[in-house]
XYZ file of C-alpha atoms in Angstrom:
573
model
C 0.000 0.000 0.000
C 1.166 3.516 -0.778
C 2.318 5.848 1.955
C 0.615 8.762 0.231
C -2.878 9.395 -1.085
C -3.347 8.581 -4.766
C -5.485 11.656 -5.397
C -7.700 14.267 -3.792
C -10.749 13.019 -1.929
C -14.143 14.087 -3.193
C -15.737 13.298 0.160
C -15.241 14.729 3.649
C -12.456 12.945 5.526
C -11.381 12.542 9.125
C -9.224 15.634 8.549
C -12.374 17.639 7.784
C -14.099 16.275 10.880
C -11.056 16.962 13.079
C -10.733 20.581 12.045
C -14.485 21.175 12.163
C -14.700 19.930 15.757
C -11.683 21.966 16.851
C -13.385 25.011 15.325
C -16.611 24.121 17.172
C -14.598 24.275 20.411
C -13.348 27.751 19.569
C -9.929 26.860 18.181
C -8.963 29.346 15.464
C -5.265 28.543 15.020
C -3.210 25.380 14.786
C 0.526 25.977 15.316
C 2.908 23.442 13.894
C 5.107 21.764 11.324
C 3.572 19.387 8.755
C 5.222 16.255 7.344
C 4.129 13.663 4.836
C 0.631 13.647 6.313
C 0.195 16.698 4.079
C -1.137 14.144 1.585
C -4.067 13.669 3.978
C -4.619 17.165 5.403
C -4.103 20.634 3.939
C -5.539 22.610 6.888
C -7.906 24.484 4.596
C -10.591 21.796 4.798
C -12.846 24.031 6.918
C -13.327 27.770 7.243
C -12.336 29.511 10.456
C -9.043 27.771 11.303
C -5.637 29.099 10.276
C -2.487 27.006 10.255
C 0.492 28.884 11.725
C 3.690 27.376 10.382
C 6.581 27.471 12.849
C 10.231 26.594 12.381
C 10.217 24.091 15.246
C 7.533 21.970 16.899
C 8.541 23.175 20.359
C 7.629 26.681 19.228
C 4.231 25.393 18.146
C 3.575 23.802 21.533
C 4.556 26.840 23.588
C 2.702 29.313 21.360
C -0.448 27.208 21.827
C 0.274 26.986 25.571
C 0.455 30.764 26.042
C -2.493 31.526 23.759
C -4.513 28.998 25.778
C -3.314 30.467 29.094
C -4.332 34.018 28.236
C -7.621 33.225 26.480
C -8.623 30.498 28.934
C -9.691 28.381 25.944
C -8.197 25.230 24.392
C -5.649 25.832 21.632
C -4.042 23.384 19.221
C -0.599 22.419 17.932
C 0.548 19.915 15.340
C 3.567 17.747 14.561
C 4.436 15.101 12.044
C 5.198 11.533 13.025
C 8.343 10.287 14.770
C 10.839 13.105 15.398
C 8.147 15.740 14.863
C 6.207 14.238 17.749
C 9.294 14.017 19.962
C 10.145 17.647 19.177
C 6.593 18.597 20.140
C 6.845 16.617 23.374
C 8.788 19.383 25.132
C 5.986 21.804 24.297
C 3.542 19.252 25.702
C 5.655 18.914 28.859
C 5.644 22.694 29.156
C 1.861 22.864 29.012
C 1.369 20.103 31.596
C 3.697 21.716 34.147
C 2.672 25.272 33.260
C -1.039 24.312 33.274
C -2.458 25.239 29.867
C -5.298 23.448 28.009
C -3.477 22.471 24.821
C -4.796 20.003 22.242
C -1.633 18.414 20.827
C -1.951 16.501 17.565
C 0.633 14.350 15.784
C 0.599 12.192 12.712
C 1.418 8.492 12.998
C 2.412 5.772 10.552
C -0.342 4.084 8.534
C -2.614 2.025 10.748
C -1.494 -1.214 9.047
C 2.187 -0.339 9.498
C 2.459 0.713 13.144
C 5.392 -1.305 14.443
C 7.029 1.049 16.968
C 10.822 1.137 16.832
C 10.816 -0.950 13.650
C 8.784 0.951 11.051
C 10.452 4.018 9.522
C 9.749 7.058 11.745
C 7.355 5.030 13.902
C 7.406 5.444 17.663
C 4.786 4.524 20.260
C 3.497 8.092 20.457
C 0.708 7.472 22.954
C 3.024 5.679 25.386
C 5.581 8.495 25.089
C 3.093 11.311 25.631
C 0.672 9.701 28.109
C 2.784 10.330 31.263
C 2.954 14.055 30.487
C -0.646 14.635 29.409
C -4.194 14.614 30.732
C -5.412 12.341 27.927
C -3.619 10.434 25.168
C -5.245 8.314 22.474
C -4.679 7.032 18.958
C -7.378 7.249 16.318
C -8.541 3.778 15.282
C -11.769 4.494 13.360
C -12.074 7.710 11.340
C -15.669 8.440 12.321
C -14.684 8.598 16.022
C -12.475 11.674 15.636
C -15.235 14.056 16.772
C -15.680 12.104 20.003
C -11.928 12.008 20.614
C -11.669 15.781 20.234
C -14.528 16.231 22.704
C -12.797 13.941 25.212
C -9.499 15.753 24.689
C -11.081 19.153 25.362
C -12.855 17.967 28.512
C -9.662 16.450 29.913
C -7.572 19.512 29.043
C -10.090 21.827 30.731
C -10.198 19.829 33.976
C -8.034 21.080 36.848
C -5.157 20.941 36.914
C -5.545 21.999 33.296
C -3.072 20.602 30.818
C -2.490 19.041 27.416
C -4.421 16.306 25.644
C -2.889 14.331 22.809
C -4.317 12.590 19.747
C -2.168 10.396 17.504
C -3.457 10.303 13.920
C -2.439 7.502 11.519
C -2.059 9.190 8.171
C -4.262 6.741 6.252
C -7.124 7.201 8.736
C -6.668 10.967 8.699
C -7.316 10.973 4.967
C -10.092 8.392 5.104
C -13.788 9.055 4.440
C -14.889 5.786 6.053
C -17.866 6.506 8.288
C -17.563 10.282 7.794
C -20.982 11.705 6.941
C -21.139 15.476 6.787
C -24.935 15.376 6.810
C -25.035 13.827 10.289
C -25.297 16.476 13.001
C -23.152 15.962 16.040
C -24.236 17.189 19.470
C -23.091 20.771 20.120
C -19.487 21.064 21.227
C -19.373 21.724 24.949
C -16.319 23.767 25.893
C -16.279 24.607 29.604
C -16.419 28.363 30.205
C -13.736 27.859 32.827
C -11.826 24.806 34.025
C -13.722 22.006 35.735
C -12.507 21.538 39.295
C -13.078 19.278 42.258
C -15.569 20.356 44.906
C -15.294 18.513 48.219
C -18.334 17.748 50.316
C -18.450 20.125 53.255
C -16.106 22.681 51.730
C -18.243 25.462 53.215
C -17.484 24.202 56.724
C -13.778 24.206 55.903
C -14.155 27.728 54.535
C -15.851 28.784 57.778
C -12.855 27.431 59.717
C -10.630 29.508 57.460
C -12.778 32.555 58.292
C -12.289 31.929 62.019
C -8.526 31.726 61.521
C -8.640 34.986 59.588
C -10.609 36.698 62.343
C -7.942 35.752 64.864
C -4.935 36.579 62.702
C -2.884 39.706 63.246
C -0.867 39.678 60.020
C -2.494 37.483 57.361
C -1.410 37.329 53.714
C -2.878 35.886 50.543
C -0.466 33.783 48.481
C -2.090 33.584 45.056
C -1.441 31.144 42.218
C -2.632 30.865 38.637
C -5.671 28.692 39.428
C -7.195 31.806 40.994
C -6.898 33.565 37.639
C -8.377 30.594 35.782
C -11.353 30.568 38.147
C -12.200 34.201 37.368
C -11.523 35.185 40.978
C -9.192 38.155 40.403
C -11.771 40.963 40.886
C -13.101 39.250 44.010
C -9.580 38.795 45.405
C -8.766 42.448 44.802
C -11.969 43.617 46.484
C -11.473 41.268 49.442
C -7.826 42.258 49.946
C -8.673 45.955 49.795
C -11.609 45.650 52.215
C -9.534 43.861 54.856
C -6.166 45.456 54.040
C -4.586 42.027 53.438
C -1.336 41.910 51.414
C -1.135 39.771 48.283
C 1.955 37.756 47.367
C 2.010 35.739 44.149
C 3.809 32.980 42.350
C 5.837 33.845 39.231
C 2.933 33.385 36.875
C 0.236 35.056 38.987
C 1.920 38.475 38.908
C -0.667 41.082 38.001
C -3.447 39.825 40.273
C -2.953 43.251 41.805
C -1.509 45.995 39.583
C 2.211 46.675 39.758
C 1.956 49.790 41.927
C -0.855 48.682 44.254
C 0.035 49.212 47.922
C -1.171 45.694 48.804
C 0.909 44.094 46.081
C 3.809 42.615 48.041
C 5.283 41.098 44.884
C 6.093 37.693 43.463
C 8.366 35.281 45.268
C 11.434 33.551 43.895
C 13.985 31.508 45.814
C 16.688 33.645 44.193
C 15.469 36.948 45.641
C 17.662 37.046 48.758
C 20.763 36.386 46.664
C 19.898 38.847 43.901
C 19.060 41.654 46.313
C 21.700 40.713 48.907
C 18.902 41.316 51.373
C 16.692 39.114 53.634
C 13.672 39.490 51.360
C 11.885 36.260 52.331
C 12.318 37.079 56.019
C 10.868 40.556 55.453
C 7.907 39.194 53.517
C 6.983 36.307 55.777
C 8.507 36.538 59.265
C 5.696 38.605 60.884
C 2.930 36.662 59.112
C 0.759 34.421 61.279
C -1.764 33.214 58.684
C -1.138 32.303 55.054
C -4.080 31.677 52.744
C -2.759 29.970 49.619
C -5.439 30.761 47.046
C -5.186 28.765 43.831
C -1.770 27.586 45.004
C 0.117 25.088 42.832
C 3.437 23.572 43.901
C 4.471 23.423 40.232
C 4.658 27.229 40.198
C 7.839 26.955 42.296
C 6.843 28.848 45.413
C 7.760 26.180 47.933
C 6.323 26.093 51.474
C 9.847 26.275 52.876
C 10.066 29.819 51.503
C 7.259 31.099 53.727
C 8.304 29.225 56.882
C 10.109 32.183 58.397
C 9.713 33.859 61.777
C 6.391 33.531 63.600
C 4.513 30.254 63.754
C 1.933 30.196 60.991
C -1.443 28.695 60.328
C -2.116 27.875 56.690
C -5.231 27.556 54.564
C -5.029 25.822 51.195
C -7.714 26.733 48.646
C -7.607 24.783 45.405
C -9.857 23.125 42.813
C -7.788 19.930 43.217
C -7.092 17.586 46.097
C -3.724 18.175 47.755
C -1.091 16.215 45.776
C 1.871 17.087 48.039
C 0.987 16.504 51.728
C 4.597 15.506 52.433
C 5.747 19.092 51.855
C 2.538 21.052 52.464
C -0.057 19.902 54.965
C -2.272 22.936 55.623
C -4.123 23.699 58.827
C -7.317 23.892 56.774
C -7.744 22.408 53.294
C -10.579 23.800 51.165
C -11.111 21.913 47.915
C -13.448 23.974 45.778
C -13.657 26.617 43.090
C -11.438 29.548 44.079
C -14.044 32.184 43.224
C -16.690 30.369 45.269
C -14.317 30.297 48.251
C -13.417 33.990 48.047
C -17.080 34.978 47.838
C -17.918 32.711 50.798
C -15.021 34.068 52.857
C -15.949 37.636 52.014
C -19.499 37.092 53.271
C -18.294 35.238 56.387
C -15.989 38.153 57.343
C -18.310 41.024 56.383
C -18.178 42.534 59.880
C -14.446 42.009 60.343
C -12.435 45.244 60.668
C -9.462 45.843 58.393
C -6.174 44.256 59.382
C -2.912 46.044 60.062
C -0.602 44.756 57.375
C 3.020 44.106 58.209
C 5.607 46.569 56.959
C 7.893 45.697 54.043
C 9.247 49.220 53.517
C 12.905 48.074 53.812
C 12.366 45.532 51.027
C 10.642 48.068 48.810
C 13.488 50.500 49.414
C 16.013 47.843 48.432
C 14.093 47.081 45.229
C 13.868 50.790 44.404
C 17.606 51.159 45.016
C 18.312 48.368 42.543
C 16.028 49.749 39.861
C 17.460 53.258 40.196
C 21.059 52.025 39.894
C 22.755 54.834 37.892
C 26.190 53.254 37.480
C 27.641 52.792 34.018
C 29.397 49.420 34.241
C 32.327 48.891 31.901
C 31.674 45.163 31.469
C 28.011 45.554 30.484
C 24.671 46.664 31.886
C 23.118 44.877 34.836
C 19.836 43.041 34.366
C 18.024 45.160 36.947
C 18.873 48.230 34.860
C 17.463 46.486 31.773
C 14.262 45.590 33.618
C 13.829 49.137 34.871
C 14.160 50.442 31.308
C 11.624 47.922 30.031
C 9.217 48.889 32.824
C 9.620 52.561 31.981
C 8.751 52.144 28.313
C 5.971 49.654 29.044
C 4.383 52.246 31.358
C 4.672 54.856 28.582
C 3.279 52.554 25.914
C 0.602 50.319 27.411
C -2.905 51.430 28.236
C -4.222 51.061 31.802
C -4.191 47.414 32.839
C -2.478 46.346 29.623
C 0.882 45.115 28.351
C 2.802 41.852 28.613
C 6.408 41.198 29.570
C 7.600 37.717 28.610
C 10.722 36.114 30.024
C 12.704 33.219 28.616
C 14.597 30.978 31.040
C 17.855 31.905 32.742
C 19.158 33.802 35.751
C 17.711 37.030 34.315
C 14.233 35.479 34.606
C 14.329 35.889 38.379
C 15.031 39.593 37.956
C 11.835 39.645 35.902
C 9.934 37.866 38.684
C 11.153 40.529 41.130
C 11.044 43.647 38.997
C 8.908 43.245 35.855
C 5.822 45.405 35.574
C 2.560 43.434 35.440
C -0.715 45.353 35.543
C -3.034 42.521 34.497
C -3.291 38.779 35.151
C -0.691 36.996 33.030
C 0.917 40.367 32.384
C 4.214 38.628 33.142
C 4.772 35.287 31.456
C 7.445 32.689 32.006
C 7.632 28.920 32.154
C 7.150 28.661 35.903
C 6.540 24.930 36.062
C 8.729 23.444 33.339
C 11.331 26.211 32.827
C 11.660 25.296 29.170
C 14.844 26.755 27.622
C 13.895 28.684 24.480
C 10.408 29.519 25.795
C 10.678 33.233 25.039
C 9.999 33.541 21.297
C 6.966 31.229 21.165
C 5.547 32.617 24.411
C 5.812 36.157 23.055
C 4.108 34.984 19.855
C 1.221 33.517 21.849
C 0.920 36.642 23.984
C 0.880 39.007 21.007
C -1.696 36.886 19.167
C -3.872 36.823 22.292
C -3.533 40.588 22.872
C -3.029 42.092 19.409
C -3.672 45.682 20.490
C -1.249 45.627 23.400
C 2.545 45.850 23.567
C 4.545 42.678 24.128
C 8.136 42.899 25.367
C 10.381 39.832 25.535
C 13.546 39.481 27.591
C 15.768 36.528 26.736
C 19.316 35.433 27.449
C 21.722 34.616 24.663
C 21.674 30.902 25.508
C 17.941 30.271 25.596
C 17.213 32.694 22.791
C 19.668 31.135 20.351
C 18.420 27.639 21.215
C 15.190 28.550 19.408
C 16.102 31.624 17.385
C 15.018 30.164 14.017
C 11.475 31.287 14.812
C 12.560 34.911 14.510
C 11.545 34.315 10.897
C 8.075 33.277 12.070
C 7.696 36.492 14.043
C 8.776 38.445 10.953
C 6.495 36.476 8.609
C 3.507 37.088 10.887
C 4.641 40.713 11.413
C 4.104 40.470 15.157
C 5.185 43.759 16.815
C 7.195 42.075 19.563
C 10.073 44.048 21.088
C 12.796 41.568 22.031
C 15.690 42.337 24.370
C 18.514 39.802 24.267
C 20.709 40.188 27.335
C 24.016 38.789 26.152
C 26.979 37.665 28.216
C 27.970 34.772 25.906
C 27.293 32.459 28.839
C 24.685 30.171 30.331
C 24.546 32.522 33.310
C 22.253 30.530 35.580
C 24.536 27.510 35.278
C 27.538 29.680 36.066
C 25.678 30.789 39.198
C 25.188 27.179 40.263
C 28.857 26.462 39.612
C 29.693 29.320 41.969
C 27.159 28.178 44.572
C 28.532 24.641 44.584
C 32.222 25.246 43.964
C 32.882 28.994 44.506
C 34.310 29.092 41.004
C 33.211 28.446 37.438
C 34.375 26.137 34.669
C 34.176 27.949 31.341
C 33.957 24.943 28.960
C 30.582 24.034 30.508
C 29.033 27.509 30.251
C 30.859 29.828 27.833
C 29.986 30.432 24.176
C 31.769 32.288 21.410
C 30.053 35.515 20.432
C 26.895 35.699 18.314
C 25.947 38.902 16.521
C 22.259 38.955 17.440
C 21.667 42.165 15.497
C 22.879 40.496 12.300
C 20.946 37.326 13.169
C 17.724 39.282 13.560
C 18.273 41.184 10.328
C 18.971 37.942 8.477
C 15.532 36.755 9.575
C 13.753 39.955 8.534
C 13.666 41.653 11.940
C 15.020 45.177 12.411
C 17.576 45.309 15.222
C 20.103 47.409 17.084
C 22.556 47.176 19.983
C 22.286 49.200 23.206
C 25.110 49.457 25.727
C 23.723 51.833 28.348
C 20.433 53.073 29.794
C 19.957 55.935 27.389
C 20.616 53.819 24.319
C 18.311 51.105 25.633
C 15.477 53.506 26.444
C 15.741 55.059 22.983
C 15.747 51.633 21.344
C 12.776 50.385 23.383
C 10.784 53.493 22.491
C 11.610 53.030 18.827
C 10.607 49.375 18.948
C 7.352 50.143 20.734
C 6.410 52.663 18.039
C 7.400 50.615 14.980
C 4.390 48.343 14.706
C 6.587 45.455 13.549
C 9.185 43.143 15.137
C 12.257 44.736 16.669
C 15.255 43.275 18.516
C 17.731 44.939 20.868
C 20.968 43.244 21.884
C 22.281 44.384 25.282
C 25.694 43.266 26.565
C 25.308 42.433 30.264
C 27.281 40.998 33.165
C 26.314 39.435 36.484
C 27.910 40.092 39.852
C 27.912 36.555 41.234
C 27.660 36.297 45.004
C 27.429 32.623 46.030
C 25.714 33.523 49.307
C 22.021 34.231 49.760
C 20.591 31.315 47.813
C 19.715 29.027 50.712
C 16.033 29.171 49.778
C 16.827 27.034 46.724
C 17.441 24.028 48.969
C 14.645 21.462 48.751
C-alpha cells in the first residue's frame, strides 16, 4: 500500500471532521510543522481555522500553551510523526507543568504499518506522551475523531488543566470511512472555565478559614494561577482591599494586583535574597501568622519552605484539586473547591471584620527601588536590573491602563523579571514557571501578542535560551508580530555559572561559555530590524523606537552578572 494518497478526496475525511470539531470548540489557530501527512490534510478543509507554520515543533507547543493560558480556551498544535512528535513533546511537557489546556496533535504511521521502533519514523506516540498529558489516544476508526476531540477538550479543561494528545495515523486521517457530513453531532461543549473538584463540606472548611482569619494579626494571601483561571481576580482584589490584606504571588500570577498597588507585596522567587543581597523572604513572611494559599500550585515553584520564616503560621489551602503534596505542604485547613466560590464565601463570612494592620515591608521596597534606580555605568556591560527598569519605563509609557505583557525566557535574568517586571493585568508577566523550558521566550511572546493584538509585548531573553530557538525569529517576521525583544548577552549560560559558583565557589568555562553571536545580524537575516544598546539611554531610545514601529524589533544588550554565592539558601529542597 502507498504511503501517500493517490489523489484528492471528493468526500469529507477525518481531517475535515477533526478541524471542524476543533473550530466548534473555539480553536482558530493550529501551530505546527507538517510532514508527509500533508497528503491527507491541507488545513484548509474548513473555514475559520488558520495554520500557523513554525520553524520548530517546540515553538508550536509553547505558542499554543500561552495563547490557551491568556484566552482560557483550548488551543491546538501539530507535529508530524516520529521526530516531529518528539520535538513537540517538550511543548507538551511545558503545558502540563505550566497548566495550559493544549490540544496536541501528531501524525502516525499508517494504521497497518504501526510497528514502533521498527517501522520508519514510527514510535509509540501514545506511550511516550501519556505520562505528560491529561489524555492520550490514537485514532482507530475515522468516524470517532469528533468524540476524541470532545474527550481531549474535557480532559484539558479539567483542573489541573493541561495538554491532551491525539495520535493520527495518516491513512485514517485521509479516510472518508464513516464520515458523513450530513449527520449532526451534538453541540461542542467547551467549559467556560476549568472544571474543578468540589469537596463535600467545603463550606465548613471555609468557615474554619474565616475563624482563623478573624484571629490573625498579620495574614497574607499567596495567590497562584488557578485563581486567575477561576475568574476570581476581581473578588480577590476587592477582598484584599476591604480587609487590608497583602497579596503575594507565584511567578505566573503576577498582576493579580496591579504593579503599583500598595497591597501588592510582589512575586516570590527563591533567588530573591541572593539577587538583592537582602533578607527578602524574612521581610515578607517573618511577621505573618496566617497564610491563605489561594489557587496555590506547587508546580509554580513557590515552595512552602520559603514562607516558613519567623512567627509560627497557620495555613489555609484553597484549590480546585485535592492536595497532591501533603509531604511538603499539609495545611491547617484544606478547602477543595472553586477559588471564586471560596473567596465569595469568605468575604461574606468576614463582612463585619475590621481591616487588618498589614506588616511593613518598607525596607524591602526601598532595596528594590535602590536596585532599579542604579545609575552606574558598568564597563563590562549593563546589569539586568537596569534592563528591567528600562523595560518597565517604556511599558508604562506605551501600554494602556491594565495592559501590556512582559515575557521572560529561562535563565538567571528570569528571576530579575519575577522581582522587577511590571505586570498590571493577570498573566501580564509570562514565564515557564513549572517546566522552565529553555527557548520559551519567542513562542511565548508569539502567543501573547496573538492573544492581545492591540497591546505591547516585550520579551527578555538570554543569549543561551534565545539562540536555542532563534530560528522562529523568521516566524515572528512572517507574521509581522510587533514584539520588542531584548537579548541580554553575556555569551554564557549565566544561571549555570551561578550554580557552579554556589557549589564550587568558582566556574568552569567549557561548561558555560559560548563564542560571540551577533544577534543584530541574526535578527536582520531573519527579517527583523535590530540594534545594539550598551547603556540606559541607548536602551530607552531603542525600546521606544521598537514600541512605536508596529513590527518586530530586537535589541541586543551586553550584560554581566555580579555573582555572590551567598544568599541562595532558599533554593534548597
